[in-house]
Amino acid sequence: MKNWYNTLAPRERTLVLYGGIISIALLFWMLVAKPLYNNHQKLNKVISTQKTTLEKMQKQSIQIKQLQGQKSEPKTSSTGNPQQLLERSLQTWRLKPQLERMQSQGANGVTLSLKNANADRVMRFLYELEDKYALVISNLVINNNKKDAGFADVRLTIKRN
């Protein structure tokens, strides 16, 4: 290769030298520098999106901590008899016809059995007992053997908090 280069005219040598330098620089750009540059740009975009996500999450974290610091008080006082509160709530959620048995357990507790009750209404009923009347469900058994979808037998014990 050296012999071939030496046989060239000085003008051709200069042309081959500059052509080789440009070819090597172009190959370096295409195979090394450009992929690194593109990867750097992608990573910068990822970092900026991650920073915005982090800022949103930090704001949400502050809001969550504030909400956790607030104690939710029951909306309605549960000064009434638990059995009366249960009757009222059963009537509200149209579960009265499914009531099979209601048995008082002293002044602060009631055992309740519902037969073939709508499961969605039962869940709303239970939520109302805890949220509105501050009653605690101490025992809950849900049985949906051989029932239609969305219906179940429910036995529960409710006590005043």
Coordinates of N, CA and C in Angstrom, one line a residue:
M1 N 0.8 -1.2 0.0 CA 0.0 0.0 0.0 C 0.9 1.3 0.0
K2 N 2.0 1.2 0.7 CA 2.9 2.3 0.8 C 3.5 2.5 -0.6
N3 N 3.9 1.5 -1.3 CA 4.4 1.6 -2.7 C 3.4 2.3 -3.6
W4 N 2.2 1.9 -3.5 CA 1.1 2.5 -4.3 C 1.0 4.0 -4.0
Y5 N 1.0 4.3 -2.7 CA 0.9 5.7 -2.3 C 2.1 6.5 -2.9
N6 N 3.3 6.0 -2.8 CA 4.5 6.7 -3.3 C 4.5 6.9 -4.8
T7 N 3.8 6.0 -5.5 CA 3.8 6.1 -7.0 C 2.8 7.2 -7.4
L8 N 2.0 7.7 -6.6 CA 1.0 8.7 -6.9 C 1.6 10.1 -7.0
A9 N 1.0 10.9 -7.8 CA 1.5 12.3 -8.0 C 1.2 13.1 -6.7
P10 N 2.0 14.1 -6.4 CA 1.8 14.9 -5.2 C 0.3 15.4 -5.0
R11 N -0.3 15.8 -6.1 CA -1.7 16.2 -6.0 C -2.6 15.1 -5.6
E12 N -2.4 13.9 -6.2 CA -3.2 12.7 -5.9 C -3.0 12.3 -4.4
R13 N -1.7 12.4 -4.0 CA -1.4 12.0 -2.6 C -2.2 12.9 -1.6
T14 N -2.3 14.1 -1.9 CA -3.0 15.1 -1.0 C -4.5 14.7 -1.1
L15 N -5.0 14.4 -2.2 CA -6.4 14.0 -2.4 C -6.7 12.7 -1.6
V16 N -5.9 11.7 -1.7 CA -6.1 10.4 -1.0 C -5.9 10.7 0.5
L17 N -5.0 11.5 0.9 CA -4.8 11.8 2.4 C -6.0 12.4 3.0
Y18 N -6.5 13.5 2.3 CA -7.7 14.2 2.8 C -9.0 13.3 2.7
G19 N -9.1 12.6 1.6 CA -10.2 11.6 1.5 C -10.2 10.6 2.6
G20 N -9.1 10.1 2.9 CA -9.0 9.1 4.0 C -9.3 9.7 5.4
I21 N -8.8 10.9 5.6 CA -9.2 11.6 6.9 C -10.7 11.8 7.0
I22 N -11.3 12.3 5.9 CA -12.7 12.6 5.9 C -13.5 11.3 6.0
S23 N -13.0 10.2 5.4 CA -13.7 8.9 5.5 C -13.7 8.4 6.9
I24 N -12.5 8.5 7.6 CA -12.4 8.0 8.9 C -13.2 8.9 9.9
A25 N -13.3 10.2 9.7 CA -14.1 11.1 10.5 C -15.6 10.8 10.3
L26 N -16.0 10.5 9.1 CA -17.4 10.2 8.8 C -17.8 8.9 9.4
L27 N -16.9 7.9 9.3 CA -17.2 6.6 9.9 C -17.3 6.7 11.5
F28 N -16.4 7.5 12.0 CA -16.4 7.7 13.5 C -17.7 8.4 13.9
W29 N -18.1 9.4 13.1 CA -19.4 10.1 13.4 C -20.6 9.1 13.3
M30 N -20.6 8.4 12.2 CA -21.8 7.5 12.0 C -21.8 6.3 13.0
L31 N -20.7 5.8 13.3 CA -20.7 4.5 14.1 C -20.5 4.8 15.6
V32 N -20.0 5.9 16.0 CA -19.7 6.2 17.5 C -20.4 7.4 18.0
A33 N -20.1 8.6 17.4 CA -20.6 9.8 18.0 C -22.1 10.0 17.8
K34 N -22.6 9.8 16.6 CA -24.1 10.0 16.4 C -24.9 9.1 17.3
P35 N -24.7 7.8 17.4 CA -25.5 7.0 18.3 C -25.4 7.4 19.8
L36 N -24.2 7.8 20.2 CA -24.0 8.4 21.6 C -24.8 9.7 21.8
Y37 N -24.8 10.5 20.8 CA -25.5 11.8 20.8 C -27.0 11.5 20.9
N38 N -27.5 10.6 20.0 CA -29.0 10.3 20.0 C -29.4 9.7 21.4
N39 N -28.6 8.8 21.9 CA -28.9 8.2 23.2 C -28.9 9.2 24.3
H40 N -28.0 10.2 24.2 CA -27.9 11.3 25.2 C -29.2 12.1 25.1
Q41 N -29.7 12.4 23.9 CA -30.9 13.2 23.8 C -32.1 12.4 24.3
K42 N -32.2 11.1 24.0 CA -33.3 10.3 24.6 C -33.3 10.3 26.1
L43 N -32.1 10.1 26.7 CA -32.0 10.1 28.1 C -32.4 11.4 28.7
N44 N -32.0 12.5 28.1 CA -32.4 13.8 28.6 C -34.0 14.0 28.6
K45 N -34.6 13.5 27.5 CA -36.1 13.6 27.5 C -36.7 12.7 28.6
V46 N -36.1 11.5 28.8 CA -36.6 10.6 29.9 C -36.4 11.3 31.3
I47 N -35.3 11.9 31.5 CA -35.0 12.6 32.7 C -36.0 13.8 32.9
S48 N -36.3 14.5 31.9 CA -37.3 15.6 32.1 C -38.7 15.1 32.4
T49 N -39.1 14.1 31.7 CA -40.4 13.5 32.1 C -40.5 12.9 33.5
Q50 N -39.4 12.3 33.9 CA -39.3 11.7 35.2 C -39.3 12.8 36.3
K51 N -38.6 14.0 36.0 CA -38.7 15.1 36.9 C -40.1 15.6 37.1
T52 N -40.8 15.8 36.0 CA -42.2 16.3 36.1 C -43.0 15.3 36.9
T53 N -42.8 14.0 36.6 CA -43.6 12.9 37.4 C -43.2 13.0 38.9
L54 N -42.0 13.2 39.2 CA -41.5 13.3 40.5 C -42.2 14.5 41.2
E55 N -42.2 15.6 40.6 CA -42.8 16.8 41.1 C -44.3 16.6 41.4
K56 N -45.0 15.9 40.5 CA -46.4 15.6 40.7 C -46.6 14.7 41.9
M57 N -45.7 13.7 42.0 CA -45.8 12.7 43.1 C -45.5 13.3 44.4
Q58 N -44.6 14.3 44.4 CA -44.3 14.9 45.7 C -45.4 15.8 46.1
K59 N -46.1 16.5 45.2 CA -47.3 17.3 45.6 C -48.4 16.3 46.1
Q60 N -48.6 15.2 45.4 CA -49.6 14.3 45.9 C -49.3 13.7 47.2
S61 N -48.0 13.4 47.4 CA -47.5 12.9 48.7 C -47.9 13.9 49.9
I62 N -47.6 15.2 49.6 CA -48.0 16.2 50.6 C -49.5 16.2 50.9
Q63 N -50.3 16.1 49.8 CA -51.7 16.1 50.0 C -52.2 14.8 50.8
I64 N -51.5 13.7 50.5 CA -51.9 12.5 51.2 C -51.6 12.6 52.6
K65 N -50.4 13.2 52.9 CA -50.0 13.3 54.4 C -51.0 14.3 55.1
Q66 N -51.4 15.3 54.4 CA -52.4 16.2 55.0 C -53.7 15.5 55.2
L67 N -54.1 14.7 54.3 CA -55.4 14.0 54.4 C -55.3 13.0 55.5
Q68 N -54.1 12.3 55.6 CA -54.0 11.3 56.7 C -54.0 12.0 58.1
G69 N -53.5 13.2 58.1 CA -53.4 13.9 59.4 C -54.8 14.3 59.9
Q70 N -55.8 14.5 58.9 CA -57.1 14.9 59.3 C -57.8 13.6 59.7
K71 N -58.5 13.7 60.9 CA -59.3 12.5 61.4 C -60.7 12.7 60.9
S72 N -61.2 11.7 60.2 CA -62.6 11.8 59.8 C -63.5 11.4 60.9
E73 N -64.4 12.3 61.2 CA -65.4 12.1 62.2 C -66.7 11.5 61.6
P74 N -67.4 10.6 62.3 CA -68.6 10.1 61.7 C -69.6 11.3 61.4
K75 N -70.3 11.2 60.3 CA -71.2 12.3 59.9 C -72.4 12.4 60.8
T76 N -72.9 11.3 61.3 CA -74.1 11.3 62.2 C -73.7 10.6 63.5
S77 N -74.2 11.1 64.6 CA -74.0 10.5 65.9 C -74.7 9.2 66.0
S78 N -74.0 8.2 66.6 CA -74.6 6.9 66.8 C -75.1 6.8 68.2
T79 N -75.9 7.8 68.6 CA -76.4 7.8 70.0 C -77.6 6.9 70.1
G80 N -78.2 6.6 69.0 CA -79.4 5.7 69.0 C -79.1 4.3 69.3
N81 N -80.1 3.5 69.5 CA -80.0 2.1 69.6 C -79.5 1.5 68.4
P82 N -78.5 0.6 68.4 CA -77.9 0.0 67.2 C -79.0 -0.7 66.4
Q83 N -79.9 -1.4 67.1 CA -80.9 -2.1 66.4 C -81.8 -1.2 65.5
Q84 N -82.2 0.0 66.1 CA -83.0 1.0 65.4 C -82.2 1.5 64.2
L85 N -80.9 1.8 64.4 CA -80.1 2.3 63.3 C -80.0 1.3 62.2
L86 N -79.9 0.0 62.5 CA -79.8 -1.1 61.5 C -81.1 -1.2 60.8
E87 N -82.2 -1.1 61.5 CA -83.6 -1.1 60.8 C -83.7 0.0 59.8
R88 N -83.3 1.2 60.2 CA -83.4 2.4 59.3 C -82.5 2.2 58.1
S89 N -81.3 1.7 58.3 CA -80.4 1.5 57.2 C -80.8 0.3 56.3
L90 N -81.4 -0.7 56.9 CA -81.9 -1.8 56.0 C -83.1 -1.3 55.2
Q91 N -83.9 -0.4 55.7 CA -85.0 0.2 55.0 C -84.5 1.0 53.8
T92 N -83.4 1.8 54.1 CA -82.9 2.7 53.1 C -82.3 1.9 51.9
W93 N -81.6 0.8 52.2 CA -81.0 0.0 51.1 C -81.9 -1.1 50.6
R94 N -83.2 -1.1 51.0 CA -84.2 -2.1 50.5 C -83.7 -3.5 50.8
L95 N -83.2 -3.7 52.0 CA -82.8 -5.1 52.4 C -83.7 -5.7 53.4
K96 N -84.7 -4.9 53.8 CA -85.6 -5.4 54.8 C -86.3 -6.7 54.5
P97 N -86.7 -6.9 53.2 CA -87.4 -8.2 52.8 C -86.4 -9.4 53.0
Q98 N -85.1 -9.2 52.8 CA -84.2 -10.3 52.9 C -83.7 -10.5 54.4
L99 N -84.2 -9.7 55.3 CA -83.9 -9.9 56.7 C -84.5 -11.2 57.2
E100 N -83.6 -12.1 57.6 CA -84.1 -13.4 58.2 C -84.2 -13.4 59.7
R101 N -83.2 -12.8 60.3 CA -83.1 -12.7 61.8 C -82.3 -11.6 62.2
M102 N -82.8 -10.9 63.3 CA -82.0 -9.8 63.9 C -82.1 -10.1 65.4
Q103 N -80.9 -10.3 66.1 CA -80.9 -10.6 67.5 C -80.0 -9.6 68.2
S104 N -80.5 -9.1 69.3 CA -79.8 -8.1 70.1 C -78.8 -8.9 71.0
Q105 N -77.6 -8.3 71.1 CA -76.6 -8.8 72.0 C -76.2 -7.7 73.0
G106 N -77.1 -7.5 73.9 CA -76.9 -6.4 74.8 C -77.2 -5.1 74.2
A107 N -76.8 -4.0 74.9 CA -77.1 -2.6 74.5 C -76.2 -2.2 73.3
N108 N -75.1 -2.8 73.1 CA -74.2 -2.3 72.1 C -74.0 -3.2 70.9
G109 N -74.7 -4.3 70.8 CA -74.4 -5.2 69.7 C -75.7 -5.8 69.1
V110 N -75.6 -6.3 67.9 CA -76.7 -6.9 67.1 C -76.1 -7.9 66.2
T111 N -76.8 -9.1 66.1 CA -76.4 -10.1 65.1 C -77.5 -10.1 64.1
L112 N -77.1 -10.2 62.8 CA -78.0 -10.0 61.7 C -77.8 -11.1 60.7
S113 N -78.9 -11.6 60.1 CA -78.9 -12.6 59.0 C -79.7 -12.1 57.9
L114 N -79.1 -12.1 56.7 CA -79.8 -11.7 55.5 C -79.8 -12.9 54.6
K115 N -80.9 -13.2 53.9 CA -81.0 -14.4 53.1 C -81.2 -13.9 51.6
N116 N -80.4 -14.4 50.7 CA -80.5 -14.1 49.3 C -80.5 -12.6 49.0
A117 N -79.6 -11.8 49.6 CA -79.6 -10.4 49.5 C -78.7 -9.9 48.4
N118 N -79.0 -8.8 47.8 CA -78.2 -8.2 46.7 C -76.8 -7.8 47.3
A119 N -75.7 -8.3 46.8 CA -74.4 -8.1 47.4 C -74.0 -6.6 47.3
D120 N -74.3 -5.9 46.2 CA -74.0 -4.5 46.1 C -74.7 -3.7 47.2
R121 N -75.9 -3.9 47.4 CA -76.7 -3.2 48.4 C -76.1 -3.5 49.8
V122 N -75.7 -4.8 50.0 CA -75.2 -5.1 51.3 C -73.9 -4.4 51.6
M123 N -73.0 -4.2 50.5 CA -71.8 -3.5 50.7 C -72.0 -2.0 51.0
R124 N -73.0 -1.4 50.4 CA -73.4 0.0 50.6 C -73.9 0.1 52.0
F125 N -74.7 -0.9 52.4 CA -75.3 -0.9 53.8 C -74.2 -1.0 54.8
L126 N -73.2 -1.8 54.6 CA -72.1 -2.0 55.6 C -71.3 -0.7 55.6
Y127 N -71.1 -0.1 54.5 CA -70.3 1.2 54.4 C -71.1 2.2 55.2
E128 N -72.4 2.3 55.0 CA -73.2 3.3 55.8 C -73.1 3.1 57.3
L129 N -73.1 1.9 57.7 CA -73.1 1.6 59.1 C -71.8 2.1 59.7
E130 N -70.7 1.9 59.0 CA -69.4 2.3 59.6 C -69.2 3.8 59.4
D131 N -69.5 4.3 58.3 CA -69.3 5.7 58.0 C -70.2 6.7 58.7
K132 N -71.5 6.4 58.5 CA -72.5 7.3 59.0 C -72.9 7.1 60.5
Y133 N -72.9 5.9 60.9 CA -73.4 5.6 62.3 C -72.2 5.2 63.2
A134 N -71.0 5.1 62.7 CA -69.8 4.7 63.5 C -70.0 3.3 64.2
L135 N -70.7 2.4 63.6 CA -70.8 1.1 64.1 C -69.7 0.2 63.5
V136 N -69.2 -0.8 64.3 CA -68.1 -1.6 63.8 C -68.7 -3.0 63.5
I137 N -68.2 -3.6 62.4 CA -68.6 -4.9 62.0 C -67.5 -5.8 62.6
S138 N -67.9 -6.6 63.6 CA -66.9 -7.5 64.3 C -66.9 -8.9 63.7
N139 N -67.9 -9.3 63.0 CA -67.9 -10.6 62.4 C -68.8 -10.6 61.2
L140 N -68.2 -11.1 60.1 CA -68.9 -11.1 58.8 C -68.7 -12.4 58.1
V141 N -69.8 -13.0 57.7 CA -69.7 -14.3 56.9 C -70.6 -14.1 55.7
I142 N -70.0 -14.2 54.5 CA -70.8 -14.1 53.2 C -70.7 -15.4 52.5
N143 N -71.9 -16.0 52.2 CA -72.0 -17.3 51.5 C -72.8 -17.1 50.3
N144 N -72.2 -17.5 49.1 CA -73.0 -17.4 47.9 C -73.1 -18.8 47.2
N145 N -73.1 -19.8 48.0 CA -73.3 -21.2 47.4 C -74.6 -21.3 46.7
K146 N -74.6 -21.8 45.5 CA -75.8 -22.1 44.7 C -76.7 -20.9 44.6
K147 N -76.1 -19.7 44.6 CA -77.0 -18.4 44.4 C -76.7 -17.9 43.0
D148 N -77.7 -17.0 42.6 CA -77.5 -16.3 41.4 C -76.3 -15.3 41.5
A149 N -75.7 -14.9 40.4 CA -74.6 -13.9 40.5 C -75.2 -12.6 41.1
G150 N -74.4 -12.1 42.1 CA -74.8 -10.9 42.8 C -75.6 -11.0 44.0
F151 N -76.0 -12.2 44.4 CA -76.8 -12.5 45.6 C -76.0 -13.4 46.5
A152 N -76.2 -13.2 47.8 CA -75.5 -14.0 48.8 C -76.3 -14.0 50.1
D153 N -76.0 -15.0 50.9 CA -76.5 -15.0 52.3 C -75.4 -14.3 53.2
V154 N -75.8 -13.5 54.1 CA -74.9 -12.7 54.9 C -75.3 -12.8 56.4
R155 N -74.3 -13.1 57.2 CA -74.4 -13.1 58.6 C -73.4 -12.2 59.2
L156 N -73.8 -11.3 60.1 CA -72.8 -10.3 60.6 C -73.2 -9.9 62.0
T157 N -72.1 -9.6 62.8 CA -72.3 -9.0 64.1 C -71.8 -7.6 64.1
I158 N -72.6 -6.7 64.6 CA -72.3 -5.3 64.6 C -72.3 -4.8 66.0
K159 N -71.3 -4.0 66.3 CA -71.1 -3.4 67.7 C -70.9 -2.0 67.6
R160 N -71.3 -1.3 68.7 CA -71.0 0.1 68.8 C -69.5 0.3 69.1
N161 N -68.9 1.3 68.4 CA -67.5 1.5 68.6 C -67.1 2.0 70.0

